[in-house]
Amino acid sequence: MGHTIGRWIRGAALLPVALTAGVLAYAQEDDIAARLAALEESVSGSASSYVDNSYLFLIGGIIVMLMAAGFCMLEAGLVRSKNAAMQSTKNVALYSIAGLMFWVIGYNIAYPGAWIGGDEGLKFFGMPAMDAFFWAGGDLSVESDAGYAPASDWFFQMVFVATAASIVSGTVAERVKLWPFLIFTAVLTAVIYPVVVSWEWGAGFLDTKWAFSDFAGSTLVHSVGGWAALVGAIIIGPRAGKYFGKQVHPMPGSNIPLAALGTFLLWFGWFGFNGASQLAAGTAADINSVAQIFANTNMAAVGGVLAAMITTAVLYKGKIDATMVFNGAIGGLVSITAEPLMPSMGQAVLIGGVGGILVVLAVPLLDKFKIDDVVGAIPAHLVCGIWGTMIVPATHGAAFMPNEAGDPNFIGQLVGVGVTGIFVVAASTVVWMLLKLTMGVRCSLEAEEMGLDKAEIGLEAYPEFTSG
Amino acid sequence: MGHTIGRWIRGAALLPVALTAGVLAYAQEDDIAARLAALEESVSGSASSYVDNSYLFLIGGIIVMLMAAGFCMLEAGLVRSKNAAMQSTKNVALYSIAGLMFWVIGYNIAYPGAWIGGDEGLKFFGMPAMDAFFWAGGDLSVESDAGYAPASDWFFQMVFVATAASIVSGTVAERVKLWPFLIFTAVLTAVIYPVVVSWEWGAGFLDTKWAFSDFAGSTLVHSVGGWAALVGAIIIGPRAGKYFGKQVHPMPGSNIPLAALGTFLLWFGWFGFNGASQLAAGTAADINSVAQIFANTNMAAVGGVLAAMITTAVLYKGKIDATMVFNGAIGGLVSITAEPLMPSMGQAVLIGGVGGILVVLAVPLLDKFKIDDVVGAIPAHLVCGIWGTMIVPATHGAAFMPNEAGDPNFIGQLVGVGVTGIFVVAASTVVWMLLKLTMGVRCSLEAEEMGLDKAEIGLEAYPEFTSG
Amino acid sequence: MGHTIGRWIRGAALLPVALTAGVLAYAQEDDIAARLAALEESVSGSASSYVDNSYLFLIGGIIVMLMAAGFCMLEAGLVRSKNAAMQSTKNVALYSIAGLMFWVIGYNIAYPGAWIGGDEGLKFFGMPAMDAFFWAGGDLSVESDAGYAPASDWFFQMVFVATAASIVSGTVAERVKLWPFLIFTAVLTAVIYPVVVSWEWGAGFLDTKWAFSDFAGSTLVHSVGGWAALVGAIIIGPRAGKYFGKQVHPMPGSNIPLAALGTFLLWFGWFGFNGASQLAAGTAADINSVAQIFANTNMAAVGGVLAAMITTAVLYKGKIDATMVFNGAIGGLVSITAEPLMPSMGQAVLIGGVGGILVVLAVPLLDKFKIDDVVGAIPAHLVCGIWGTMIVPATHGAAFMPNEAGDPNFIGQLVGVGVTGIFVVAASTVVWMLLKLTMGVRCSLEAEEMGLDKAEIGLEAYPEFTSG
């Protein structure tokens, strides 16, 4: 008992310590709780990764927007001067129409709330939501659950549509009539492109059933534009005088420095196109990935340029072809677009390099079939778009068939490429043919000879430079 | 008592718990306090929203800076080739002068520490602070209370001044002498523009008494440039041979693709112009708003392009006018600048669309009065600037008069538009007339015919392309 | 004892308080610990300054990438039309080669893990690390210890190499053969530039022994390009017909508006070049500095433009020289590149202004020595690069000799400028001479007269504009 009491006394001796510690803890507690709350508010108020993510879309979006200027310069430089004002005007107009259509209906189709046939169905055609026509942003005062500003995403998606439309413009230049072209653009950006996008980025059948993988759109954007351009080139036919018999009459571009500028602007914009397709930048892992995508994207373009230079130097007895070099860059960029993150930088050079070679080989092939692609958009965007998509599994474990892990696989990629091709060719054929049968798609021979600048917009691109 | 003792004993039995809890709390406390301190330093050191805000100004600023290139290309493309080198040089020079003047005095006038007449006075002319000439940045090592890097704000403000100056340049092209033009630019950017800005963004009478609302400067930037251009065009007179009797002699631009490039660069820069005028990006609400402004700004330009296309097609029998389309984009952008956040995207299309129509209608109107505006800057920047400003209340509750809530209202907008017009017209008249009476503002007829390139800079824009 | 017992009792009376406080503290503790942990994860997960830093490199990097387009436009505009397609092609190719070489070996040399001769040795030649050829990014899933995404830094470094290579391209235009030029570019970007960079940014002898200071590369980038260009111009010789006796035959540029565009694009890109060389943006101090660098960089270009305008107006009887104005901007930008942060904005104007004057004075000087620099790159990049480097100590305490504090000092700067010059001149001479003796560096007189477009790439820049 004495022992017990002694224990109690020793225990009690510690009482003041406990007391002090407890009370002090309680007091500090208040301070810490207040500091913690302040910090929480600061961290939440600053919305750090929310802002970082939104910046990615906004900055990425505007530099992709500048790709519209890039296409404009490339095409204005590669058409003959008598059509250069028209081509410039078309590019401003198509960018506008793409934005309008994607707002009215395109976004709604691309990211459907539900599928016709239900979630167990084919997931082929989305069911547009009645309240999602005329896309609107939602509550600006709160963080969106998506983790980024809603309009930043819409904006970023919108400039992608415009890219697809720009591709068509170059191929069918110098003979397509303005209004049918713009109507085709409207249908492409309102329906055709969004349907294809819904299959993959909208969580449709390519995504859920085939593990189709297309990071930034080699197939979904570039091949869609390329297929539509191909159908347009066939239905509209080649420029007058381009082909007689087996001979190909060259019709050189009128302003090569502008085409070079266009190439650089496209290259520049592609950092946004691929980099911001990472879709987030608020964590170390995300921003590391964005940075790696920048480096890989650049290396693929480098590969495309050098491969095109070397290939043309070999094929053309030491002379390189400037337009092939420019298209080599674009071909390299399209090739890496389906997977700009997983390849090593060396693989990126190779993937882009093959793209550059494909461009050089595909141009004469098209001529052989008398398919007149004024700026070489079909080789760069369609051929390289397919190549870039098909090589994806090679840097992802090289699965052959869809598997349980959902790895990218060759069959899935082939299905994606094929179904996209079939759908876009079919839909484009219907639209181009309807336009041909109703209002006509091709300007008169007279207008073509005079140049579309004079014929359709009553103003010449370079009134003082040419004797015309 | 036994009961009491029992209570004590039971109480004492809890002593070790209290003891443990207290001491443990105290120990953990240390750990938590340390972690909290580390976190506080990390959060404060990373200065997340401070950085986000500053980035908004810096990125916005450089892309607005690129608008100088946009104006340069638009104007170089729309003048005749004999003046294109001069026009390019002027654009480089005016951007430089604007920056210099805004540094020397402009910023000081635009954001006055005090008002002549005091805070109860008219708040019309600010009292420049003696220590604020030659703007300097302050302490780089600490967070500015403003919530963003001081120089980021200065830089962003500076590129706005340059925009106002760029507007004048296009209107008076092809006949104004270089040095008088540059002196006018210096006065415009040192005094005229800053005084107008002080009324609103510098918390002067338009802001405090009229609830005038001009988000990014339809009136403060674009109409200021437009009024100064209008006065210049009248005082300098039209180009030789432009008008005889009631006839208007067209003098087509020499390089339409460059004008298209200029349009795209302006469009691109406008995302910074309007978007970064949100002035903050560090919270979800702010970045959501920036994103919505991007989307709305784009839709207004879309509306301007399509409206100008359709209007010219209707007026000119199916032919669209390329320069009208380009100016339609700019008109749409100017129209949405006074309020790019509140409108829905559909309203943005409409606001921009009306702007595009106004451009098409205003151009012949100016010609009727023999006001020779070489690039169409007055319709796009002045007319659309007024339109954009007047429509602001419509998306803000449509107050008619200033009210207690400080809502934007039609009378306030009218006062802002009117006072700005009166002041800029008066000041510009004084400056242009002084220049006319002293050194002359107009080059000789001989120089005009020869072209300013040869006459004033001794170098041709395109020495190999033209027979001249 | 009663007293003692009383004390105990009073003490014990506080027991419940201690108890409550302790237990409560313990409970709250859990809550606070959980909240703290959540916050820590959020803060760490959002990686705020890591992302901010990486963004600085990525955004800075892409706008420096656009300087490649700027050089391309400047050069395409300043050569004669018969060489403009070639010049455009070269610019696309050199940007590609620079990227490839810097990836293969350049980065490894520039940032050596060890020095030949060891850390106590000269630190002149780095020892390339065996595992650092073909730069690869490292683990994407974790924060790099460097505090930014690894590939963002690589990308930013890579666009600097391309800048150095671009400088050479303009000087030797219109007569250098394509392939030797590209091989020289490869050596310059693989070895010569990286060795120089290793001395300073790679922590070599200029950094550790001389306190050499070159913030963004007036010497390391611009003078390296300038020296290589100078040697090239001398070894290749002037264009045919440029000089006879003491007479200089002017060969005016073919497209001045493109040169203006190039100037604006370079100016735009320079915000990234200098601003992102702050290397961090995640704290208030860093972003304040980045912002101040933007403002100073702009003011130096302003100074360069205005000084070149005034100087040419004085020298050439009132006529200003457009190409001098453009090069004045570039000269001003190069001059501020060695130290864009410390100068006041007024000092920035002066530093840039002297640069602008140097450009105007150096151009005729080169002509006197019959050194044919087609675009004026040597005055702008080499002369101003030296000037900008030598003036650094003036805004840093003006130390004359290296001191213990490691301040920038005139002797150190002189050593840096001198050793760089000697090394680059020697290395470039070897490479250019080897090329001259093996494959030849200069096209035939026939090719030069015909123009390199036809001779080497079989395609004209402007086939419809010139009678040629």
PDB file of N, CA and C in Angstrom, chain A residues 224-256:
ATOM      1  N   VAL A 224      -9.159  11.468 -90.590  1.00  0.00           N
ATOM      2  CA  VAL A 224     -10.519  11.906 -90.932  1.00  0.00           C
ATOM      3  C   VAL A 224     -10.448  13.013 -91.980  1.00  0.00           C
ATOM      4  N   GLY A 225      -9.596  14.014 -91.713  1.00  0.00           N
ATOM      5  CA  GLY A 225      -9.415  15.062 -92.705  1.00  0.00           C
ATOM      6  C   GLY A 225      -8.873  14.510 -94.010  1.00  0.00           C
ATOM      7  N   GLY A 226      -7.949  13.563 -93.891  1.00  0.00           N
ATOM      8  CA  GLY A 226      -7.332  12.998 -95.083  1.00  0.00           C
ATOM      9  C   GLY A 226      -8.307  12.206 -95.947  1.00  0.00           C
ATOM     10  N   TRP A 227      -9.140  11.370 -95.319  1.00  0.00           N
ATOM     11  CA  TRP A 227     -10.141  10.607 -96.080  1.00  0.00           C
ATOM     12  C   TRP A 227     -11.126  11.557 -96.773  1.00  0.00           C
ATOM     13  N   ALA A 228     -11.580  12.552 -96.024  1.00  0.00           N
ATOM     14  CA  ALA A 228     -12.528  13.501 -96.612  1.00  0.00           C
ATOM     15  C   ALA A 228     -11.897  14.233 -97.785  1.00  0.00           C
ATOM     16  N   ALA A 229     -10.605  14.539 -97.661  1.00  0.00           N
ATOM     17  CA  ALA A 229      -9.885  15.210 -98.743  1.00  0.00           C
ATOM     18  C   ALA A 229      -9.761  14.287 -99.950  1.00  0.00           C
ATOM     19  N   LEU A 230      -9.446  13.010 -99.679  1.00  0.00           N
ATOM     20  CA  LEU A 230      -9.283  12.041-100.763  1.00  0.00           C
ATOM     21  C   LEU A 230     -10.569  11.908-101.578  1.00  0.00           C
ATOM     22  N   VAL A 231     -11.679  11.737-100.863  1.00  0.00           N
ATOM     23  CA  VAL A 231     -12.960  11.616-101.558  1.00  0.00           C
ATOM     24  C   VAL A 231     -13.251  12.890-102.342  1.00  0.00           C
ATOM     25  N   GLY A 232     -12.970  14.026-101.726  1.00  0.00           N
ATOM     26  CA  GLY A 232     -13.191  15.296-102.416  1.00  0.00           C
ATOM     27  C   GLY A 232     -12.359  15.395-103.687  1.00  0.00           C
ATOM     28  N   ALA A 233     -11.087  15.017-103.581  1.00  0.00           N
ATOM     29  CA  ALA A 233     -10.198  15.113-104.748  1.00  0.00           C
ATOM     30  C   ALA A 233     -10.699  14.229-105.875  1.00  0.00           C
ATOM     31  N   ILE A 234     -11.217  13.032-105.527  1.00  0.00           N
ATOM     32  CA  ILE A 234     -11.699  12.115-106.569  1.00  0.00           C
ATOM     33  C   ILE A 234     -12.976  12.647-107.198  1.00  0.00           C
ATOM     34  N   ILE A 235     -13.914  13.076-106.354  1.00  0.00           N
ATOM     35  CA  ILE A 235     -15.209  13.503-106.886  1.00  0.00           C
ATOM     36  C   ILE A 235     -15.084  14.822-107.653  1.00  0.00           C
ATOM     37  N   ILE A 236     -14.265  15.724-107.152  1.00  0.00           N
ATOM     38  CA  ILE A 236     -14.120  17.014-107.830  1.00  0.00           C
ATOM     39  C   ILE A 236     -13.245  16.878-109.071  1.00  0.00           C
ATOM     40  N   GLY A 237     -12.308  15.958-109.008  1.00  0.00           N
ATOM     41  CA  GLY A 237     -11.430  15.753-110.155  1.00  0.00           C
ATOM     42  C   GLY A 237     -10.216  16.662-110.120  1.00  0.00           C
ATOM     43  N   PRO A 238      -9.212  16.312-110.920  1.00  0.00           N
ATOM     44  CA  PRO A 238      -7.970  17.091-110.900  1.00  0.00           C
ATOM     45  C   PRO A 238      -8.145  18.457-111.572  1.00  0.00           C
ATOM     46  N   ARG A 239      -7.206  19.338-111.283  1.00  0.00           N
ATOM     47  CA  ARG A 239      -7.199  20.640-111.942  1.00  0.00           C
ATOM     48  C   ARG A 239      -7.030  20.472-113.454  1.00  0.00           C
ATOM     49  N   ALA A 240      -7.643  21.365-114.166  1.00  0.00           N
ATOM     50  CA  ALA A 240      -7.546  21.307-115.627  1.00  0.00           C
ATOM     51  C   ALA A 240      -6.091  21.358-116.042  1.00  0.00           C
ATOM     52  N   GLY A 241      -5.687  20.416-116.867  1.00  0.00           N
ATOM     53  CA  GLY A 241      -4.328  20.442-117.391  1.00  0.00           C
ATOM     54  C   GLY A 241      -3.298  19.770-116.507  1.00  0.00           C
ATOM     55  N   LYS A 242      -3.715  19.281-115.362  1.00  0.00           N
ATOM     56  CA  LYS A 242      -2.747  18.668-114.456  1.00  0.00           C
ATOM     57  C   LYS A 242      -2.211  17.350-115.032  1.00  0.00           C
ATOM     58  N   TYR A 243      -3.132  16.559-115.589  1.00  0.00           N
ATOM     59  CA  TYR A 243      -2.715  15.272-116.142  1.00  0.00           C
ATOM     60  C   TYR A 243      -3.117  15.190-117.605  1.00  0.00           C
ATOM     61  N   PHE A 244      -2.190  14.847-118.479  1.00  0.00           N
ATOM     62  CA  PHE A 244      -2.611  14.385-119.812  1.00  0.00           C
ATOM     63  C   PHE A 244      -1.888  13.093-120.112  1.00  0.00           C
ATOM     64  N   GLY A 245      -2.709  12.090-120.371  1.00  0.00           N
ATOM     65  CA  GLY A 245      -2.136  10.760-120.540  1.00  0.00           C
ATOM     66  C   GLY A 245      -1.397  10.377-119.276  1.00  0.00           C
ATOM     67  N   LYS A 246      -0.168   9.949-119.423  1.00  0.00           N
ATOM     68  CA  LYS A 246       0.603   9.538-118.251  1.00  0.00           C
ATOM     69  C   LYS A 246       1.462  10.683-117.733  1.00  0.00           C
ATOM     70  N   GLN A 247       1.349  11.811-118.414  1.00  0.00           N
ATOM     71  CA  GLN A 247       2.191  12.933-118.001  1.00  0.00           C
ATOM     72  C   GLN A 247       1.546  13.749-116.888  1.00  0.00           C
ATOM     73  N   VAL A 248       2.393  14.182-115.994  1.00  0.00           N
ATOM     74  CA  VAL A 248       1.932  15.048-114.918  1.00  0.00           C
ATOM     75  C   VAL A 248       2.513  16.439-115.150  1.00  0.00           C
ATOM     76  N   HIS A 249       1.632  17.381-115.262  1.00  0.00           N
ATOM     77  CA  HIS A 249       2.083  18.752-115.492  1.00  0.00           C
ATOM     78  C   HIS A 249       2.275  19.439-114.147  1.00  0.00           C
ATOM     79  N   PRO A 250       3.502  19.816-113.799  1.00  0.00           N
ATOM     80  CA  PRO A 250       3.711  20.445-112.492  1.00  0.00           C
ATOM     81  C   PRO A 250       3.077  21.839-112.449  1.00  0.00           C
ATOM     82  N   MET A 251       2.474  22.146-111.331  1.00  0.00           N
ATOM     83  CA  MET A 251       1.878  23.471-111.132  1.00  0.00           C
ATOM     84  C   MET A 251       2.455  24.018-109.832  1.00  0.00           C
ATOM     85  N   PRO A 252       3.640  24.601-109.947  1.00  0.00           N
ATOM     86  CA  PRO A 252       4.379  24.943-108.723  1.00  0.00           C
ATOM     87  C   PRO A 252       3.682  26.013-107.888  1.00  0.00           C
ATOM     88  N   GLY A 253       3.889  25.888-106.581  1.00  0.00           N
ATOM     89  CA  GLY A 253       3.343  26.874-105.658  1.00  0.00           C
ATOM     90  C   GLY A 253       3.930  28.243-105.901  1.00  0.00           C
ATOM     91  N   SER A 254       3.181  29.266-105.526  1.00  0.00           N
ATOM     92  CA  SER A 254       3.572  30.620-105.899  1.00  0.00           C
ATOM     93  C   SER A 254       4.420  31.325-104.853  1.00  0.00           C
ATOM     94  N   ASN A 255       4.497  30.785-103.660  1.00  0.00           N
ATOM     95  CA  ASN A 255       5.168  31.542-102.601  1.00  0.00           C
ATOM     96  C   ASN A 255       5.744  30.579-101.559  1.00  0.00           C
ATOM     97  N   ILE A 256       6.934  30.091-101.850  1.00  0.00           N
ATOM     98  CA  ILE A 256       7.534  29.055-101.017  1.00  0.00           C
ATOM     99  C   ILE A 256       7.871  29.551 -99.607  1.00  0.00           C
TER     100      ILE A 256
END
